[in-house]
Short mmCIF file of C-alpha atoms in Angstrom, two decimals:
data_model
loop_
_atom_site.label_atom_id
_atom_site.label_comp_id
_atom_site.label_asym_id
_atom_site.label_seq_id
_atom_site.Cartn_x
_atom_site.Cartn_y
_atom_site.Cartn_z
CA MET A 1 122.35 55.02 203.56
CA GLU A 2 124.88 57.86 204.03
CA THR A 3 128.43 56.94 204.95
CA LEU A 4 130.04 58.52 207.99
CA SER A 5 133.59 59.84 207.34
CA ILE A 6 136.07 60.72 209.98
CA THR A 7 139.12 62.89 209.10
CA GLN A 8 141.90 63.14 211.65
CA ALA A 9 144.98 65.38 211.38
CA GLN A 10 148.01 65.08 213.59
CA LEU A 11 149.11 68.36 215.15
CA GLY A 12 151.39 67.15 217.93
CA PHE A 13 151.96 64.52 220.57
CA LEU A 14 152.79 63.85 224.18
CA ARG A 15 154.02 60.57 225.66
CA GLY A 16 152.12 60.90 228.95
CA SER A 17 148.81 62.34 227.91
CA MET A 18 146.86 63.58 224.91
CA PRO A 19 147.61 67.12 223.69
CA ILE A 20 144.62 69.30 222.89
CA PRO A 21 145.71 71.68 220.12
CA ARG A 22 143.14 73.89 218.42
CA ILE A 23 142.94 76.13 215.37
CA GLU A 24 141.94 79.77 215.78
CA ASN A 25 141.84 82.21 212.81
CA GLY A 26 143.74 79.75 210.68
CA GLN A 27 146.56 79.39 213.23
CA ILE A 28 147.43 76.32 215.25
CA ILE A 29 147.30 77.06 218.98
CA ARG A 30 149.12 74.55 221.14
CA ASP A 31 149.23 74.95 224.89
CA SER A 32 151.63 72.05 225.38
CA GLY A 33 153.07 69.06 223.55
CA GLN A 34 155.70 68.37 220.97
CA LYS A 35 155.00 69.63 217.47
CA ILE A 36 155.56 67.32 214.46
CA TYR A 37 157.16 69.94 212.13
CA ASN A 38 160.25 72.07 212.26
CA CYS A 39 159.06 75.35 210.77
CA ALA A 40 157.11 78.16 212.48
CA ASP A 41 153.43 77.63 213.12
CA ASP A 42 152.36 80.33 210.62
CA GLU A 43 154.40 78.59 207.90
CA VAL A 44 152.59 75.26 208.09
CA ARG A 45 150.65 74.50 204.95
CA LEU A 46 150.18 70.74 205.16
CA LEU A 47 149.52 68.30 208.00
CA PRO A 48 149.48 64.52 207.98
CA ALA A 49 145.90 63.33 208.01
CA TYR A 50 143.83 60.30 207.11
CA ARG A 51 140.13 59.67 206.46
CA SER A 52 138.26 56.56 207.50
CA TYR A 53 134.66 55.55 206.87
CA GLY A 54 132.13 53.87 209.05
CA GLU A 55 128.71 54.38 210.72
CA GLY A 56 127.32 56.05 213.77
CA ILE A 57 124.38 57.31 215.78
CA PHE A 58 124.03 61.03 216.64
CA ILE A 59 121.85 62.10 219.58
CA GLU A 60 121.12 65.74 220.29
CA PHE A 61 119.82 67.05 223.62
CA ASN A 62 117.43 70.04 223.80
CA ARG A 63 119.75 72.78 225.03
CA ALA A 64 116.83 74.79 226.53
CA LYS A 65 115.79 71.76 228.56
CA ILE A 66 119.38 71.25 229.74
CA GLU A 67 119.52 74.90 230.88
CA GLU A 68 116.24 74.49 232.63
CA TRP A 69 117.54 71.43 234.41
CA VAL A 70 120.73 73.18 235.52
CA ALA A 71 118.75 76.20 236.81
CA THR A 72 116.41 73.96 238.81
CA ASN A 73 119.28 72.21 240.57
CA LYS A 74 121.71 75.13 240.65
CA ASP A 75 122.56 74.88 244.45
CA THR A 76 123.15 71.11 244.18
CA PHE A 77 125.40 71.46 241.13
CA THR A 78 127.37 74.29 242.74
CA ARG A 79 128.20 72.07 245.73
CA ARG A 80 128.83 69.00 243.59
CA TYR A 81 130.79 70.27 240.64
CA GLU A 82 132.46 73.58 241.53
CA ASN A 83 134.69 72.37 244.37
CA LEU A 84 136.36 69.39 242.63
CA ARG A 85 140.06 68.77 242.99
CA THR A 86 142.13 70.57 240.43
CA ASP A 87 145.43 68.73 240.73
CA ILE A 88 144.34 66.11 238.20
CA GLY A 89 143.33 66.98 234.61
CA THR A 90 143.03 70.79 235.09
CA ASP A 91 143.10 71.20 231.30
CA ILE A 92 139.90 69.17 231.04
CA LEU A 93 138.18 71.03 233.88
CA GLU A 94 138.89 74.33 232.18
CA ASP A 95 137.46 72.97 228.91
CA VAL A 96 134.21 71.67 230.42
CA SER A 97 133.72 74.72 232.62
CA ARG A 98 133.35 76.96 229.61
CA TYR A 99 129.67 76.12 229.10
CA GLY A 100 128.78 74.63 232.45
CA ARG A 101 130.14 71.62 234.25
CA ALA A 102 126.80 69.97 235.08
CA ALA A 103 125.68 69.87 231.47
CA PHE A 104 128.99 68.34 230.43
CA TYR A 105 128.94 65.66 233.13
CA LEU A 106 125.44 64.74 231.91
CA LEU A 107 126.45 64.57 228.25
CA HIS A 108 129.66 62.66 228.84
CA THR A 109 128.22 60.11 231.19
CA PHE A 110 125.25 59.51 228.93
CA SER A 111 127.66 58.84 226.13
CA HIS A 112 129.54 56.21 228.12
CA ILE A 113 126.52 54.31 229.40
CA LEU A 114 125.13 54.28 225.87
CA ILE A 115 128.38 52.84 224.54
CA LYS A 116 128.24 50.11 227.15
CA GLU A 117 124.60 49.34 226.30
CA LEU A 118 125.24 49.22 222.58
CA GLU A 119 127.85 46.48 223.30
CA PHE A 120 124.89 44.28 224.33
CA ALA A 121 122.41 45.61 221.76
CA CYS A 122 124.42 45.34 218.49
CA GLY A 123 127.29 43.08 219.47
CA TYR A 124 130.17 45.45 218.85
CA PRO A 125 132.77 45.38 221.62
CA SER A 126 132.88 48.75 223.40
CA ALA A 127 136.60 49.16 222.42
CA SER A 128 135.51 49.39 218.72
CA LEU A 129 133.04 52.20 219.45
CA GLN A 130 134.09 55.82 219.90
CA GLU A 131 132.47 59.02 221.03
CA ARG A 132 132.54 62.55 219.70
CA LEU A 133 131.05 65.17 222.01
CA TYR A 134 129.35 68.31 220.60
CA TYR A 135 129.22 70.76 223.49
CA SER A 136 128.90 74.48 223.49
CA ASP A 137 126.53 77.32 224.38
CA ARG A 138 124.27 76.35 221.48
CA MET A 139 124.58 72.57 221.17
CA CYS A 140 124.65 69.47 223.37
CA GLY A 141 124.96 66.21 221.52
CA VAL A 142 127.00 63.05 221.16
CA LEU A 143 128.09 60.89 218.21
CA ILE A 144 128.73 57.21 218.84
CA TYR A 145 130.53 55.76 215.83
CA THR A 146 132.73 53.04 214.56
CA THR A 147 135.02 53.08 211.52
CA ASP A 148 136.65 50.69 209.05
CA GLY A 149 139.35 48.65 210.65
CA ALA A 150 137.36 48.41 213.89
CA GLU A 151 135.30 45.30 214.73
CA GLY A 152 132.14 46.98 213.59
CA SER A 153 131.06 49.15 210.61
CA MET A 154 128.85 46.44 209.21
CA GLY A 155 125.46 48.14 209.74
CA GLY A 156 124.79 47.28 213.41
CA LEU A 157 124.83 50.85 214.62
CA VAL A 158 122.66 52.08 211.81
CA TRP A 159 120.10 49.37 212.57
CA GLN A 160 120.10 50.27 216.23
CA GLY A 161 119.35 53.90 215.29
CA GLN A 162 115.79 53.11 214.38
CA PRO A 163 113.46 55.05 216.75
CA ASP A 164 111.91 52.04 218.49
CA LEU A 165 115.22 50.28 218.93
CA ILE A 166 117.28 53.28 220.10
CA SER A 167 114.58 54.30 222.60
CA ARG A 168 114.63 50.88 224.14
CA THR A 169 118.43 50.96 224.20
CA ILE A 170 118.56 54.34 225.97
CA ILE A 171 115.89 53.29 228.57
CA SER A 172 117.83 50.05 229.21
CA ALA A 173 121.12 51.96 229.63
CA ILE A 174 119.55 54.37 232.13
CA ASN A 175 117.99 51.57 234.13
CA ARG A 176 121.28 49.68 234.17
CA ALA A 177 123.03 52.90 235.43
CA LYS A 178 120.76 52.93 238.51
CA ASN A 179 122.85 50.14 240.07
CA CYS A 180 126.57 49.48 240.11
CA SER A 181 128.27 46.41 241.40
CA SER A 182 130.69 48.73 243.27
CA ASP A 183 127.93 50.57 245.17
CA PRO A 184 127.84 52.09 247.69
CA LEU A 185 131.48 53.12 247.21
CA CYS A 186 130.95 54.20 243.65
CA SER A 187 128.07 56.50 244.49
CA ILE A 188 129.74 58.31 247.38
CA GLU A 189 132.99 59.39 245.66
CA GLU A 190 133.05 63.23 245.88
CA ASP A 191 136.66 64.40 245.80
CA GLN A 192 137.83 63.42 242.32
CA ILE A 193 137.15 64.80 238.81
CA ASN A 194 135.15 61.60 238.39
CA LEU A 195 132.31 61.37 240.90
CA ALA A 196 129.98 58.35 240.75
CA ALA A 197 131.87 56.44 238.09
CA CYS A 198 133.93 53.32 237.92
CA PHE A 199 134.90 50.51 235.53
CA SER A 200 131.77 48.61 236.51
CA CYS A 201 129.33 51.29 235.35
CA CYS A 202 130.74 54.16 233.35
CA ILE A 203 134.40 53.95 232.48
CA ILE A 204 135.16 52.60 229.01
CA SER A 205 138.31 51.93 226.96
CA GLU A 206 140.72 54.85 226.83
CA THR A 207 140.82 54.65 223.03
CA SER A 208 137.02 55.14 222.92
CA CYS A 209 136.77 58.21 225.14
CA GLU A 210 137.42 61.70 223.96
CA LYS A 211 138.19 63.10 227.49
CA ARG A 212 140.47 60.40 229.00
CA ASN A 213 137.64 58.87 231.04
CA LEU A 214 137.36 62.05 233.14
CA CYS A 215 134.31 64.14 234.14
CA LEU A 216 131.89 61.33 234.69
CA ASP A 217 129.04 61.20 237.19
CA ARG A 218 126.41 58.49 237.01
CA LEU A 219 124.22 60.32 239.56
CA SER A 220 123.74 63.22 237.08
CA LEU A 221 121.51 60.82 235.15
CA ILE A 222 119.49 58.94 237.76
CA TRP A 223 119.71 60.51 241.21
CA ASP A 224 117.07 62.83 242.75
CA PHE A 225 118.61 65.65 240.73
CA GLY A 226 119.26 63.49 237.64
CA TYR A 227 118.18 64.52 234.18
CA PHE A 228 116.49 61.09 233.64
CA LYS A 229 115.18 60.54 237.15
CA ASP A 230 111.60 60.12 235.90
CA VAL A 231 112.48 57.48 233.22
#
């Protein structure tokens, strides 16, 4: 069994929200946030980093099928995702818009309902599971993982990754997403960055989510325009 390793480097920090620095052409690009070093960016040779080991499940969507789904429901997605409020989390909206908002809402929401379902399937608390989203013009996938120091990393996720088990887990997660204890209020929200999403169905621990629990829409999975509507 291969071991999953996660390497994290600290580039900067904010007290109110998470900074999203990036590296382009070997240079650190930071739109906001406090840097952790005193020298100029082009003089940085070392950054504080640590590596942890654990286990995970990676699921890749067929990008061609995603594009076909978006094209089929283009008018619906234009009305639903292009007129969202921009006074909250504009940095995230710009990030997800780069390769299509509808596809990102699908991927991110699927990741969250899968984390919630794995809590029942393998016994790890959802706070000990984390997501890593792989989203571009060529890929659309999600990694659900846990590392040493968390409550898991004892083989439960790897065991759930077997084809017969993970297929049952995914189908159960989708069926569970069809109903929310906060419906109908949860399903009719249309003026936030989060649409049909609440703590009862999609929102998970802040430490587990890569996008601050934003850009979630349960209906992108199971409604009449949902990607999994026929499951």
